[in-house]
Short mmCIF file of C-alpha atoms and ligand atoms in Angstrom, two decimals:
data_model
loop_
_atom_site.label_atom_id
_atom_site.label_comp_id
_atom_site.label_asym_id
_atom_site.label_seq_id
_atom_site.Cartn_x
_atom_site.Cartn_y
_atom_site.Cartn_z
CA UNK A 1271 14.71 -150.02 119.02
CA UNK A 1272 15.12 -152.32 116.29
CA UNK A 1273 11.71 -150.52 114.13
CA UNK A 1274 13.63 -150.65 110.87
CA UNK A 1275 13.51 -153.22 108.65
CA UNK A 1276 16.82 -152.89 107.57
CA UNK A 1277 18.37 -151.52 110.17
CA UNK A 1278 19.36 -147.96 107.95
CA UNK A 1279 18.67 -146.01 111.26
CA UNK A 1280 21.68 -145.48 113.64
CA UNK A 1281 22.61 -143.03 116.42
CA UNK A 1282 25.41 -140.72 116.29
CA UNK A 1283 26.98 -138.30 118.63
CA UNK A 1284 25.71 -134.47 117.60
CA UNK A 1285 28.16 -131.74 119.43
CA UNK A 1286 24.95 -129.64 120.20
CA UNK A 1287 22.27 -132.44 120.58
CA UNK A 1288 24.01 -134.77 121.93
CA UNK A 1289 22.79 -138.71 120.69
CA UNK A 1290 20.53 -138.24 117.32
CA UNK A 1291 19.14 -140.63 114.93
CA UNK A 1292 21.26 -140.78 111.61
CA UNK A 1293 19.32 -142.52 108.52
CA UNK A 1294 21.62 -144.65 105.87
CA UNK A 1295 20.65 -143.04 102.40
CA UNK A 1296 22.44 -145.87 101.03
CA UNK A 1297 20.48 -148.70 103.16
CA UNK A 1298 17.07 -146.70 103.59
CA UNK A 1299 14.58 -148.65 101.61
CA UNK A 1300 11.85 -145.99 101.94
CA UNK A 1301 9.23 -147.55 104.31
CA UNK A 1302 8.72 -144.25 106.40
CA UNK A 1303 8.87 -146.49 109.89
CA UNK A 1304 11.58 -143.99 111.18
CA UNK A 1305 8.91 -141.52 110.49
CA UNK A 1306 6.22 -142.97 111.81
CA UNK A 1307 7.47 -143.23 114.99
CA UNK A 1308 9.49 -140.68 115.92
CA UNK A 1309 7.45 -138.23 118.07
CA UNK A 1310 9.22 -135.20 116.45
CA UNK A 1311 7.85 -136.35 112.65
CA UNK A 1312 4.44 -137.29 113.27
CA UNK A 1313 2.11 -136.61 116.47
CA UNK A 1314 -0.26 -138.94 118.29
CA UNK A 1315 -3.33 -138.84 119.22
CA UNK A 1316 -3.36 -136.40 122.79
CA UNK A 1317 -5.67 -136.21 125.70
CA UNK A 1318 -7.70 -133.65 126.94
CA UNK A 1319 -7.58 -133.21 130.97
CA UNK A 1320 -10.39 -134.10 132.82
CA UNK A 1321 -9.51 -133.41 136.23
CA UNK A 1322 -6.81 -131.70 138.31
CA UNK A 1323 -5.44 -133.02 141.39
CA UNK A 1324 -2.94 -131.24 144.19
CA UNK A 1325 -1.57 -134.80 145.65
CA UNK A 1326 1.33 -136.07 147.92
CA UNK A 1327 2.18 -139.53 149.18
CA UNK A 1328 0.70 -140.91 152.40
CA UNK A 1329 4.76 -141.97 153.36
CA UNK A 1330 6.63 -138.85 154.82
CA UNK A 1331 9.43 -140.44 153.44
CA UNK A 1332 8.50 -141.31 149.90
CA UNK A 1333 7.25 -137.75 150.07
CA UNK A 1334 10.51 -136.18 151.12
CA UNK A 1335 12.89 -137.83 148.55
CA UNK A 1336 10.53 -137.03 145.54
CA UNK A 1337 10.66 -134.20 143.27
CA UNK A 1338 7.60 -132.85 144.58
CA UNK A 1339 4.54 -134.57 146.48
CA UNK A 1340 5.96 -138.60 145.42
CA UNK A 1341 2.88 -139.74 143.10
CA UNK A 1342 4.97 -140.72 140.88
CA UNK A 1343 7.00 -143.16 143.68
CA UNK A 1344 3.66 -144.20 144.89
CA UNK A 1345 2.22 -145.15 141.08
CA UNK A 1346 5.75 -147.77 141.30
CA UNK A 1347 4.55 -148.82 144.59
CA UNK A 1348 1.02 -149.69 143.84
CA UNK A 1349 1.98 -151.50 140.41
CA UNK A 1350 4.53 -153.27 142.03
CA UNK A 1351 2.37 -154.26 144.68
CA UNK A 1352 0.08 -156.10 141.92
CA UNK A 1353 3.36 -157.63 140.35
CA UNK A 1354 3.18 -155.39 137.10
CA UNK A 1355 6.18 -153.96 135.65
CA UNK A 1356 7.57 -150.21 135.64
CA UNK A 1357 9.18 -148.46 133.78
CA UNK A 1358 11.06 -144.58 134.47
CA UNK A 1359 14.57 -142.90 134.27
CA UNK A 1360 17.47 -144.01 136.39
CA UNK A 1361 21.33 -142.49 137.34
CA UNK A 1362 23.97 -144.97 136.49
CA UNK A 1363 27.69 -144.48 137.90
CA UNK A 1364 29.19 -143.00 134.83
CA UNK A 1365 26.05 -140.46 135.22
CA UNK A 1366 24.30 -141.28 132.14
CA UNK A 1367 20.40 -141.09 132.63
CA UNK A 1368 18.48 -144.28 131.05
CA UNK A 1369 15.16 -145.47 131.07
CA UNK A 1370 14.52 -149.04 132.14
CA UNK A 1371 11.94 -151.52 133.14
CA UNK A 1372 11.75 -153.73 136.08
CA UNK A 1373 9.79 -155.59 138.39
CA UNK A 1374 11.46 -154.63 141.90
CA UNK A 1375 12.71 -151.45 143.50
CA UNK A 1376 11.40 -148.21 142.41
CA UNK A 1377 13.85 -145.67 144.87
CA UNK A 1378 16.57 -145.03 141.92
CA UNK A 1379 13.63 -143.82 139.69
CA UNK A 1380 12.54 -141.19 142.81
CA UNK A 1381 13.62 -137.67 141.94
CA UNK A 1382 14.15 -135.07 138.48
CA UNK A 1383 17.15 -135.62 136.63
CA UNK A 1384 17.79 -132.55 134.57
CA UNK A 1385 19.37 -133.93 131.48
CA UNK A 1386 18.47 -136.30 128.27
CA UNK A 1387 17.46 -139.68 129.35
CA UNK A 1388 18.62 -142.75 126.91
CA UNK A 1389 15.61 -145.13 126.20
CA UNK A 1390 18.08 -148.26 125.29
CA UNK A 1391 15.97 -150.63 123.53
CA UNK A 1392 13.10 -150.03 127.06
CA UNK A 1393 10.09 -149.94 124.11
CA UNK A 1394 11.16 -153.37 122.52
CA UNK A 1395 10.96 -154.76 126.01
CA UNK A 1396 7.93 -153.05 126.83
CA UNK A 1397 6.43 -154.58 123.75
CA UNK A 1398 7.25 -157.83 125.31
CA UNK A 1399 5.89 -157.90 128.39
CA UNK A 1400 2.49 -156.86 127.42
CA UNK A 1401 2.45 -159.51 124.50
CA UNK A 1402 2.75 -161.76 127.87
CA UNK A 1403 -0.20 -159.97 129.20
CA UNK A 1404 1.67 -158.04 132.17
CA UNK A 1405 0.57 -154.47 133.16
CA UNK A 1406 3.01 -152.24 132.21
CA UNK A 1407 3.57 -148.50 134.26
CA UNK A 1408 5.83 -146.25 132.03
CA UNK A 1409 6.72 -142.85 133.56
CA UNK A 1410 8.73 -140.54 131.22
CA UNK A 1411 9.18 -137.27 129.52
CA UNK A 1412 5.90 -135.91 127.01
CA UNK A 1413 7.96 -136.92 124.06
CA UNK A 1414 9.38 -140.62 125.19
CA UNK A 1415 5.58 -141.34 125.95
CA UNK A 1416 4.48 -140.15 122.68
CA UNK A 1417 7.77 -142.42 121.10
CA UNK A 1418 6.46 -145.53 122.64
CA UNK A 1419 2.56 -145.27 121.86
CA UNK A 1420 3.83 -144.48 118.18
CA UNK A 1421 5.99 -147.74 118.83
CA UNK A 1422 3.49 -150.08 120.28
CA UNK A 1423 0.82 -148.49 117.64
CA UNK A 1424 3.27 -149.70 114.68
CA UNK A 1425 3.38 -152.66 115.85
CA UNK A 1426 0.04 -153.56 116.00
CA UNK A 1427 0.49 -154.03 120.48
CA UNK A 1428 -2.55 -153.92 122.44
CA UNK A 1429 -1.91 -151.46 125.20
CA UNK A 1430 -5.02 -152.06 127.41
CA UNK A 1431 -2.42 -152.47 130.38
CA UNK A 1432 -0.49 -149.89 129.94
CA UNK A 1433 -0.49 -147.10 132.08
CA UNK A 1434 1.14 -143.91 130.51
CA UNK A 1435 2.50 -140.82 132.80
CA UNK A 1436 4.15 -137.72 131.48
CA UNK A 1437 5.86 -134.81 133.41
CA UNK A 1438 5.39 -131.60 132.96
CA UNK A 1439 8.95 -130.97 131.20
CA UNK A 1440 10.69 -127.17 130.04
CA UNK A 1441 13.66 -129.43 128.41
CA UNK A 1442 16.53 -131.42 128.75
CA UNK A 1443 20.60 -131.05 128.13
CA UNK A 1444 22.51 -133.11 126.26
CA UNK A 1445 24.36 -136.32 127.89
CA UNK A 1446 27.98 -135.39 127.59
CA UNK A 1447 27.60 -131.68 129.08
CA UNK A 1448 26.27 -132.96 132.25
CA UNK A 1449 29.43 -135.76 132.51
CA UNK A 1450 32.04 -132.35 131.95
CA UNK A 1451 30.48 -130.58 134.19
CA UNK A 1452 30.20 -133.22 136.88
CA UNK A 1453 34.33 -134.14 135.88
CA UNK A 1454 35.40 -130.43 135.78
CA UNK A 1455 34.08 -130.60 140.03
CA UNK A 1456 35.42 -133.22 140.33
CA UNK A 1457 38.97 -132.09 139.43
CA UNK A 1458 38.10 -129.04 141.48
CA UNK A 1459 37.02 -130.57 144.70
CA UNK A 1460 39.62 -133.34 143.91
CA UNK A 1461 37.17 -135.94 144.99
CA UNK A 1462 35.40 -138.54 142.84
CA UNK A 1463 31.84 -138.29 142.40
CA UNK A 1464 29.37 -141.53 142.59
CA UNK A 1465 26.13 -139.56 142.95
CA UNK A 1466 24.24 -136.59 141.50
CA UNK A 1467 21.15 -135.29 143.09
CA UNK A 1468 19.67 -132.09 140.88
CA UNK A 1469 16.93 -131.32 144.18
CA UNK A 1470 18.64 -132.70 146.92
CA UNK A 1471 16.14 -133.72 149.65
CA UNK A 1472 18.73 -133.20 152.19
CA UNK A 1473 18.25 -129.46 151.26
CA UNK A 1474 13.99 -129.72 150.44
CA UNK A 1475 13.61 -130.65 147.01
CA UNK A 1476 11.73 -127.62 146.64
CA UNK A 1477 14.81 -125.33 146.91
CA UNK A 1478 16.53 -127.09 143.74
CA UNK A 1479 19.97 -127.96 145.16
CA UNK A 1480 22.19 -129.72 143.10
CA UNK A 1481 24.77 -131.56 144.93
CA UNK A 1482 27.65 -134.15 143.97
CA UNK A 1483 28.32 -136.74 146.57
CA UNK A 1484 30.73 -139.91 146.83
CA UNK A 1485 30.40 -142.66 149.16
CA UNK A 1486 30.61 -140.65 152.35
CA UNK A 1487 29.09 -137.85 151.90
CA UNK A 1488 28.08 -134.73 149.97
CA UNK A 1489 31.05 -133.08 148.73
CA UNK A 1490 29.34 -130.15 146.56
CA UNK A 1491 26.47 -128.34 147.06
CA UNK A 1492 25.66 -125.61 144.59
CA UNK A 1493 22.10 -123.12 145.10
CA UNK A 1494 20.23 -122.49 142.51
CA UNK A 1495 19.64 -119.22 140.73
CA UNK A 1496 23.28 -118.46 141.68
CA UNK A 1497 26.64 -118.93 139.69
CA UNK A 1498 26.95 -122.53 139.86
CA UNK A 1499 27.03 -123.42 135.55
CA UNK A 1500 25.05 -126.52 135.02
CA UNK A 1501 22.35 -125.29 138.02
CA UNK A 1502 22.15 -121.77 135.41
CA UNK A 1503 22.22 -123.47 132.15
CA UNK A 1504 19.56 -125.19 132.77
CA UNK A 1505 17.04 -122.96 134.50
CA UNK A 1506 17.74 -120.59 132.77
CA UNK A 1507 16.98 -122.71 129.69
CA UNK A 1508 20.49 -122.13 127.85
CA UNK A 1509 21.86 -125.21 126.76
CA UNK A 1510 18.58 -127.55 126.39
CA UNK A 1511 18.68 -129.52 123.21
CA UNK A 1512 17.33 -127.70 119.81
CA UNK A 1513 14.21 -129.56 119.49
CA UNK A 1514 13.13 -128.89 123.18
CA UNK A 1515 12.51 -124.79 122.15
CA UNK A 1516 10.34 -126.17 119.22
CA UNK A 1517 8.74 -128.58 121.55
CA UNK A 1518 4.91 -129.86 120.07
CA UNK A 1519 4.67 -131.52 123.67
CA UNK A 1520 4.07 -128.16 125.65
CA UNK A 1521 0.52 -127.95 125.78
CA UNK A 1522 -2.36 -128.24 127.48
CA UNK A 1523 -3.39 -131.48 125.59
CA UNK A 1524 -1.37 -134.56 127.08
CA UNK A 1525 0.08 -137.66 125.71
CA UNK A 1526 0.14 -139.78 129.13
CA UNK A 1527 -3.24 -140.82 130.94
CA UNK A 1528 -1.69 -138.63 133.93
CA UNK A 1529 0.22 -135.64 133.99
CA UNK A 1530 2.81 -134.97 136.81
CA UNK A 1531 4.30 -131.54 137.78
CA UNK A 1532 5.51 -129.09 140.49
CA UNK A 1533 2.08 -127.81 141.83
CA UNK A 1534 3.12 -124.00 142.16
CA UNK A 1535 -0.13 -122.31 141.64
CA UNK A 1536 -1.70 -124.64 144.38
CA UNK A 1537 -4.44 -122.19 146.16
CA UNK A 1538 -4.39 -119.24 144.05
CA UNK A 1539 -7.79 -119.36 143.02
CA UNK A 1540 -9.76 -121.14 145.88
CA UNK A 1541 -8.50 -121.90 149.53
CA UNK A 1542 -6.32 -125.01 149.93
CA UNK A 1543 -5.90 -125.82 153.62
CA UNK A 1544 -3.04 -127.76 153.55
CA UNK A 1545 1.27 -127.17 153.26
CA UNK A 1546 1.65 -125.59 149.87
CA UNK A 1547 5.34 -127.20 149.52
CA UNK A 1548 5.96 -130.56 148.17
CA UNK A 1549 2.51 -130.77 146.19
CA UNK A 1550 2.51 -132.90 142.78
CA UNK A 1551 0.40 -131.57 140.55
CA UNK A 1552 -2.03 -134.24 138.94
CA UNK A 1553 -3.58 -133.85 135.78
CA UNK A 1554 -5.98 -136.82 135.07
CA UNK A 1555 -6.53 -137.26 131.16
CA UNK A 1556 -8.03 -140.80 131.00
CA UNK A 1557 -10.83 -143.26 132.70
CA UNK A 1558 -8.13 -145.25 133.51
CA UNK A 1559 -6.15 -143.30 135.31
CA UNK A 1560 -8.93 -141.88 137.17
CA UNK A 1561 -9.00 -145.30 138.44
CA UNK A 1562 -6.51 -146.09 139.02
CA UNK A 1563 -5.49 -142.75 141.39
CA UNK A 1564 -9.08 -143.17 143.48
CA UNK A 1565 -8.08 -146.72 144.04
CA UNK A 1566 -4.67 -145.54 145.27
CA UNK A 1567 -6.41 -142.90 147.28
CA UNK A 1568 -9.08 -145.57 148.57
CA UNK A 1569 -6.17 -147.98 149.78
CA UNK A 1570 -3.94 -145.21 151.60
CA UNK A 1571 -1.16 -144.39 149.11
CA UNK A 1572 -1.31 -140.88 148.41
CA UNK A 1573 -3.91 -138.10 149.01
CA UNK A 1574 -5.97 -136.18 146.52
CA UNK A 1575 -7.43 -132.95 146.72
CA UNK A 1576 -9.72 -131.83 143.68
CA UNK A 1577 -8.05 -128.22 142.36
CA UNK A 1578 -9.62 -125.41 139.56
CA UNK A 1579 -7.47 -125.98 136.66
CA UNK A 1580 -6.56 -122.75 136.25
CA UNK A 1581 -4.79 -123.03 139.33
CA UNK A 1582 -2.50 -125.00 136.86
CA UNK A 1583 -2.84 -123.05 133.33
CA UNK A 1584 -2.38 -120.26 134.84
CA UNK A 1585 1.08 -120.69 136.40
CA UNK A 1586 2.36 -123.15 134.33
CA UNK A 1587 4.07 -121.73 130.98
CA UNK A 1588 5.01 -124.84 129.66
CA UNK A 1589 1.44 -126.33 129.28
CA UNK A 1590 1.22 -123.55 127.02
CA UNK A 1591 4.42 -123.19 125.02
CA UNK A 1592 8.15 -124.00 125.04
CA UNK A 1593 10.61 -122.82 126.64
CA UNK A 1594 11.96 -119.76 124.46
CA UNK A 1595 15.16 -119.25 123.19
CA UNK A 1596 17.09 -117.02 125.91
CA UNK A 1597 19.47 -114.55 124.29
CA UNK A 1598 22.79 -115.83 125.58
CA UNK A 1599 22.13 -118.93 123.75
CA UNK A 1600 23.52 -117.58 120.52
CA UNK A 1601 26.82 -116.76 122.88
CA UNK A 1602 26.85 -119.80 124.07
CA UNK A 1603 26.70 -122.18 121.14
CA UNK A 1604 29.30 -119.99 119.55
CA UNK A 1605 31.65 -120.45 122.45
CA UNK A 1606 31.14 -124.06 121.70
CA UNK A 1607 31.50 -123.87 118.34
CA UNK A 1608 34.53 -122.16 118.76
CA UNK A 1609 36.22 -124.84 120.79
CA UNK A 1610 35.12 -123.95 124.89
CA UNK A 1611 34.15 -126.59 127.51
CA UNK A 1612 30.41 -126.61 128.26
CA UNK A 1613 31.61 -124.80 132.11
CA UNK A 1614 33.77 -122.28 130.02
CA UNK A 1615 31.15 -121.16 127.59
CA UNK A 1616 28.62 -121.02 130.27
CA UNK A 1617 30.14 -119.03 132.09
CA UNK A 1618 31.12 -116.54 129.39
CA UNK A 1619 28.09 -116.19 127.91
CA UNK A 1620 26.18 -115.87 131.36
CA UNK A 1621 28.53 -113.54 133.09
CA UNK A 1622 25.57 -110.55 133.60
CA UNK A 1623 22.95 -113.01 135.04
CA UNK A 1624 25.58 -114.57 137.11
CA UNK A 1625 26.52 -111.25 138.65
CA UNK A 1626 23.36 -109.99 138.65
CA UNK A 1627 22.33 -113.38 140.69
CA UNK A 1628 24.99 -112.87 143.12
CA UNK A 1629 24.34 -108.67 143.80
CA UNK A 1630 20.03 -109.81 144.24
CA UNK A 1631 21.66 -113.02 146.79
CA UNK A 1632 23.77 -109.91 148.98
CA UNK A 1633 20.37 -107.82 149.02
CA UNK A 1634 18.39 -110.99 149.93
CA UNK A 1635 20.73 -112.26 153.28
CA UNK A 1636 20.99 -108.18 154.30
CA UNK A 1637 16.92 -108.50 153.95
CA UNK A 1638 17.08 -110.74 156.25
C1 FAD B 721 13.53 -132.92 132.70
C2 FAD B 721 12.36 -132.56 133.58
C3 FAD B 721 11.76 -131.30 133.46
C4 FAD B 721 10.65 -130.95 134.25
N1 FAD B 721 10.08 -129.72 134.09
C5 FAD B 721 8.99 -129.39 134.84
C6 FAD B 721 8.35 -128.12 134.69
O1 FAD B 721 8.78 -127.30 133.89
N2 FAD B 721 7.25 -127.85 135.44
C7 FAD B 721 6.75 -128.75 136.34
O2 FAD B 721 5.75 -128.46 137.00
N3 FAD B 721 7.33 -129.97 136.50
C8 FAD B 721 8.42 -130.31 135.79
N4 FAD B 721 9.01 -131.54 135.93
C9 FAD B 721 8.34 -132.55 136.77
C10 FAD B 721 8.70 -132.46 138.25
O3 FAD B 721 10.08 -132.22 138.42
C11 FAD B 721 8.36 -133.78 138.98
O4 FAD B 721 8.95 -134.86 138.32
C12 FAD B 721 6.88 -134.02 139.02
O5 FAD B 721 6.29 -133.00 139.76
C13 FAD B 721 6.54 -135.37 139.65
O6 FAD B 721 7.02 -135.38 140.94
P1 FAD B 721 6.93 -136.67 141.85
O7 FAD B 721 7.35 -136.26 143.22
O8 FAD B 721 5.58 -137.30 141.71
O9 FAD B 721 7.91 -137.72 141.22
P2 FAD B 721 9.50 -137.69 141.03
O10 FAD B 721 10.18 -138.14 142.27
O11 FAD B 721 9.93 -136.42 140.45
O12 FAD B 721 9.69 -138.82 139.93
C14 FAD B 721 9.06 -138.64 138.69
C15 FAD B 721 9.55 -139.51 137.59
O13 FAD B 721 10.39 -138.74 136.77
C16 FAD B 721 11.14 -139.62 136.00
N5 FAD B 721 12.27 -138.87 135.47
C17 FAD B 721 13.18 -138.16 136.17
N6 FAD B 721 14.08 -137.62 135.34
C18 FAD B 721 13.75 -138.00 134.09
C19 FAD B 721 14.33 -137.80 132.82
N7 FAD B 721 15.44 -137.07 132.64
N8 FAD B 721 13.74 -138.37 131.75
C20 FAD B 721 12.62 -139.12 131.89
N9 FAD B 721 12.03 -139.34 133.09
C21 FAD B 721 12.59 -138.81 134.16
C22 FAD B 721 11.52 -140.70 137.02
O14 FAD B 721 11.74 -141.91 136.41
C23 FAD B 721 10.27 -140.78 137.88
O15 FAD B 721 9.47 -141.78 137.39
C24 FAD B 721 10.14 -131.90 135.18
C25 FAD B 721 10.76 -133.15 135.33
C26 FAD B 721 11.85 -133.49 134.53
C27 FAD B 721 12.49 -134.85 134.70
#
């Protein structure tokens, strides 16, 4: 990211975190930069929501590869469309998630990817491209917005044309678990994996299906809520990274102009006459995104219906606070402190809920 002056500030590889930021005693020369800018240390400025939105695409099929109603697709679309430049999280081959800017495509930024997401040096060439007065789209997690106003801020960037959007986010697990687990099924199914998807559309994204597939076909498909281990560590918010249970980001104030999430508590308080599946939930918490979303709804790209915030608040926990620290955790980091693979201690340290899972799944098909 190239913010230090004298380059003191390195990453290393952290057993429980995953990448972290290590500072050079013996180069640090004191300036606080590192500081500054890291969203953990110091806290921007955050926005108030103005308005709530339920909204979907207008494209049934933008709509059905999305997380949830495919705002977020049809933001890319619309920026494209005026030759801007976006920015969000893509799947490479060796499954590590990055963020990266471009100025074509937007379908390999489509979807949730439930683990850490690498920002490479995205905010120095972010920084560019609105020095050449482009607009600039950036969609990311609470904390990797927050990173690059702090960024931009530092560096004295006017950000008039950027366009900020965080998602709703209850945390993230480290890099290299998510690359064992996908090689451990890989060894099992003795196939080689060249795609994850954490909420399959083939299955509705809404059902959370996390599948491993090569260049065929889908070769694994594991439910969630079940006994699958990556699918429980990380709704059942095991194996996030430390700073994601201390998170400053869940809360009702917001660090992007729009807010994306799962719209779950759609129609609770007042009647919403439409499919309550496959809603994003849109909270507007700037001018300029308001809009820019009425202009998007004026020209045909997605559809917006007006919502009681509470609809919102009152579902959504992590508006309100982080996730909390589940008791297995403490088993599970000391299985891998001890020595255990990331399926291994997972699976040790969530034997009850996995059985209990599997004894409410018998119930539920008998139910039927
Ligand atoms: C790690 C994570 C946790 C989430 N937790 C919640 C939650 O607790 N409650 C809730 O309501 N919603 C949550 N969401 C948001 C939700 O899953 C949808 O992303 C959101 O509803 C927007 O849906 P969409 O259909 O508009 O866009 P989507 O198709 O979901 O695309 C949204 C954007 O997410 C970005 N993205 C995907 N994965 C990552 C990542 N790892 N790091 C950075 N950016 C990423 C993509 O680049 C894309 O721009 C979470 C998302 C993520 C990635």
């Amino acid at each position: 990211m190239n913010i230090c002056p004298v380059n003191a500030v390195a990453f290393e590889d952290n057993p429980l975190d995953g990448k972290i930021a290590i500072v050079s005693s013996e180069k640090c020369i004191d300036c606080g930069m590192c500081y500054k800018t890291c969203p953990v240390n110091e806290w921007p400025e955050m926005q108030k929501t103005k308005i709530c939105y339920a909204g979907w695409s207008m494209n049934n099929d933008v709509r059905k590869k999305s997380a949830s109603g495919g705002i977020a697709a049809e933001l890319y679309k619309y920026y494209l469309n005026k030759g801007c430049w976006i920015a969000g999280c893509e799947m490479d081959e060796q499954f590590s998630a990055k963020i990266s800017l471009r100025n074509t495509g937007y379908s390999f930024f489509q979807n949730s990817k439930y683990v850490y997401s690498d920002m490479g040096d995205t905010f120095t060439q972010i920084e560019r491209v609105l020095k050449e007065k482009n607009e600039v789209l950036f969609v990311g997690l609470p904390c990797q917005v927050s990173g690059l106003r702090k960024y931009l801020q530092i560096k004295g960037i006017n950000t008039e044309n950027l366009l900020c959007v965080d998602l709703i986010c209850h945390g993230v697990i480290q890099a290299q678990w998510l690359k064992d687990y996908v090689r451990s099924k890989e060894k099992k199914t003795k196939k080689k994996a060249s795609h994850i998807a954490f909420r399959d559309y083939r299955f509705g994204t809404q059902n959370f299906v996390l599948t491993l597939g090569d260049d065929e076909d889908i070769f694994f498909a594991a439910p969630v809520n079940r006994t699958d281990e990556y699918q429980i560590a990380y709704h059942r918010g095991v194996a996030y990274r430390n700073n994601c249970y201390n998170c400053f980001y869940a809360q009702e104030n917001r660090t992007g102009d729009i807010t994306l999430g799962d719209f779950t508590g759609v129609g609770t308080e007042r009647e919403f006459l439409y499919e309550k599946q496959k809603i994003s939930c849109v909270l507007v918490n700037s001018k300029k995104a308001f809009d820019v979303l009425n202009e998007m709804k004026r020209e045909g790209y997605i559809f917006l219906d007006e919502r009681p915030i509470s609809e919102e608040y009152n579902r959504e926990q992590r508006l309100h606070t982080p996730t909390p620290v589940p008791s297995e955790r403490k088993r599970f980091l000391m299985n891998i402190s001890r020595g255990k693979s990331f399926g291994s201690a997972i699976r040790s340290s969530m034997k009850l809920r996995m059985i209990k899972n599997e004894i409410k799944a018998v119930f539920a098909i008998r139910g039927n």
